[in-house]
């Protein structure tokens, strides 16, 4: 969803988190789109866990400077909180009602 804008903005490193499917795999369509946008760091992780991992870094997921993308109300709140934390990641904007529910 935001791979092309990242390319246009000249981002050198792009990290993508996508929730795993029921069988634990990543959606092939997401992987295909990511590959065509030059995204090489894809992690099977979604929701508030992905926000926390990207905002603060984890053992396998790098700390990101900015977080972009949609999510439900919990993701929106997680993004809001990490954007207000000292040293936290910047965010695009809070999701609106049509994106949250």
mmCIF file of C-alpha atoms in Angstrom:
data_model
loop_
_atom_site.group_PDB
_atom_site.id
_atom_site.type_symbol
_atom_site.label_atom_id
_atom_site.label_comp_id
_atom_site.label_asym_id
_atom_site.label_seq_id
_atom_site.Cartn_x
_atom_site.Cartn_y
_atom_site.Cartn_z
ATOM 1 C CA UNK A 1 0.000 0.000 0.000
ATOM 2 C CA UNK A 2 2.797 2.425 0.777
ATOM 3 C CA UNK A 3 5.660 0.847 -1.162
ATOM 4 C CA UNK A 4 5.367 3.198 -4.127
ATOM 5 C CA UNK A 5 5.205 6.361 -1.984
ATOM 6 C CA UNK A 6 8.300 5.102 -0.127
ATOM 7 C CA UNK A 7 10.078 4.690 -3.469
ATOM 8 C CA UNK A 8 9.031 8.161 -4.597
ATOM 9 C CA UNK A 9 10.211 9.629 -1.293
ATOM 10 C CA UNK A 10 13.626 8.022 -1.799
ATOM 11 C CA UNK A 11 13.532 5.871 1.344
ATOM 12 C CA UNK A 12 16.636 3.695 1.419
ATOM 13 C CA UNK A 13 15.323 1.180 3.976
ATOM 14 C CA UNK A 14 11.712 0.047 4.054
ATOM 15 C CA UNK A 15 10.392 -2.495 6.537
ATOM 16 C CA UNK A 16 7.044 -4.183 5.961
ATOM 17 C CA UNK A 17 5.087 -6.081 8.591
ATOM 18 C CA UNK A 18 2.147 -8.190 7.491
ATOM 19 C CA UNK A 19 -0.042 -10.408 9.654
ATOM 20 C CA UNK A 20 0.477 -14.116 9.008
ATOM 21 C CA UNK A 21 -2.312 -16.128 7.442
ATOM 22 C CA UNK A 22 -3.969 -18.987 9.342
ATOM 23 C CA UNK A 23 -1.290 -21.427 8.128
ATOM 24 C CA UNK A 24 1.500 -19.118 9.349
ATOM 25 C CA UNK A 25 2.619 -17.979 5.906
ATOM 26 C CA UNK A 26 2.642 -14.490 4.447
ATOM 27 C CA UNK A 27 0.112 -13.696 1.746
ATOM 28 C CA UNK A 28 1.799 -14.310 -1.634
ATOM 29 C CA UNK A 29 0.161 -11.199 -3.096
ATOM 30 C CA UNK A 30 1.729 -9.041 -0.371
ATOM 31 C CA UNK A 31 5.147 -10.614 -0.994
ATOM 32 C CA UNK A 32 4.786 -10.085 -4.755
ATOM 33 C CA UNK A 33 3.850 -6.425 -4.338
ATOM 34 C CA UNK A 34 6.659 -5.879 -1.834
ATOM 35 C CA UNK A 35 9.223 -7.404 -4.187
ATOM 36 C CA UNK A 36 8.080 -5.159 -7.031
ATOM 37 C CA UNK A 37 8.420 -2.115 -4.774
ATOM 38 C CA UNK A 38 11.958 -3.088 -3.792
ATOM 39 C CA UNK A 39 11.019 -3.984 -0.219
ATOM 40 C CA UNK A 40 13.409 -6.644 1.038
ATOM 41 C CA UNK A 41 12.603 -6.667 4.763
ATOM 42 C CA UNK A 42 9.240 -8.373 5.290
ATOM 43 C CA UNK A 43 8.163 -9.727 8.658
ATOM 44 C CA UNK A 44 5.153 -11.887 9.499
ATOM 45 C CA UNK A 45 3.799 -9.787 12.329
ATOM 46 C CA UNK A 46 0.726 -7.611 12.632
ATOM 47 C CA UNK A 47 -1.283 -5.443 14.962
ATOM 48 C CA UNK A 48 0.071 -3.652 17.990
ATOM 49 C CA UNK A 49 2.927 -6.167 18.191
ATOM 50 C CA UNK A 50 4.211 -4.970 14.821
ATOM 51 C CA UNK A 51 3.905 -1.336 15.869
ATOM 52 C CA UNK A 52 5.904 -1.955 19.059
ATOM 53 C CA UNK A 53 8.561 -4.015 17.275
ATOM 54 C CA UNK A 54 9.101 -1.410 14.574
ATOM 55 C CA UNK A 55 8.932 1.545 16.971
ATOM 56 C CA UNK A 56 11.464 0.222 19.466
ATOM 57 C CA UNK A 57 13.218 -2.597 17.605
ATOM 58 C CA UNK A 58 13.379 -6.242 18.584
ATOM 59 C CA UNK A 59 15.824 -9.092 18.221
ATOM 60 C CA UNK A 60 14.891 -9.518 14.572
ATOM 61 C CA UNK A 61 12.991 -6.386 13.547
ATOM 62 C CA UNK A 62 14.936 -3.153 13.168
ATOM 63 C CA UNK A 63 13.888 0.055 14.901
ATOM 64 C CA UNK A 64 12.132 2.295 12.401
ATOM 65 C CA UNK A 65 12.094 6.081 12.365
ATOM 66 C CA UNK A 66 8.605 6.423 10.876
ATOM 67 C CA UNK A 67 5.526 4.192 10.874
ATOM 68 C CA UNK A 68 2.952 4.402 8.110
ATOM 69 C CA UNK A 69 -0.125 2.407 7.270
ATOM 70 C CA UNK A 70 -3.610 1.436 8.317
ATOM 71 C CA UNK A 71 -4.870 -0.543 11.249
ATOM 72 C CA UNK A 72 -7.762 -1.012 13.591
ATOM 73 C CA UNK A 73 -8.462 1.079 16.685
ATOM 74 C CA UNK A 74 -5.832 -0.771 18.722
ATOM 75 C CA UNK A 75 -3.169 -0.135 16.088
ATOM 76 C CA UNK A 76 -4.171 3.513 15.911
ATOM 77 C CA UNK A 77 -3.783 3.834 19.685
ATOM 78 C CA UNK A 78 -0.432 2.017 19.610
ATOM 79 C CA UNK A 79 0.817 4.372 16.902
ATOM 80 C CA UNK A 80 -0.358 7.366 18.913
ATOM 81 C CA UNK A 81 1.427 6.152 22.023
ATOM 82 C CA UNK A 82 4.747 5.367 20.330
ATOM 83 C CA UNK A 83 4.692 8.733 18.569
ATOM 84 C CA UNK A 84 4.422 10.452 21.959
ATOM 85 C CA UNK A 85 7.098 8.345 23.662
ATOM 86 C CA UNK A 86 10.527 9.900 24.073
ATOM 87 C CA UNK A 87 12.620 8.611 21.193
ATOM 88 C CA UNK A 88 9.529 6.987 19.679
ATOM 89 C CA UNK A 89 8.828 6.691 15.988
ATOM 90 C CA UNK A 90 6.969 9.319 14.010
ATOM 91 C CA UNK A 91 3.651 8.272 12.480
ATOM 92 C CA UNK A 92 1.703 9.259 9.403
ATOM 93 C CA UNK A 93 -1.594 10.150 11.090
ATOM 94 C CA UNK A 94 -4.258 8.542 13.208
ATOM 95 C CA UNK A 95 -6.659 6.393 11.226
ATOM 96 C CA UNK A 96 -10.163 7.687 10.743
ATOM 97 C CA UNK A 97 -13.382 5.886 11.718
ATOM 98 C CA UNK A 98 -13.743 4.163 8.344
ATOM 99 C CA UNK A 99 -10.283 2.633 8.708
ATOM 100 C CA UNK A 100 -10.605 1.507 12.308
ATOM 101 C CA UNK A 101 -13.741 -0.562 12.320
#
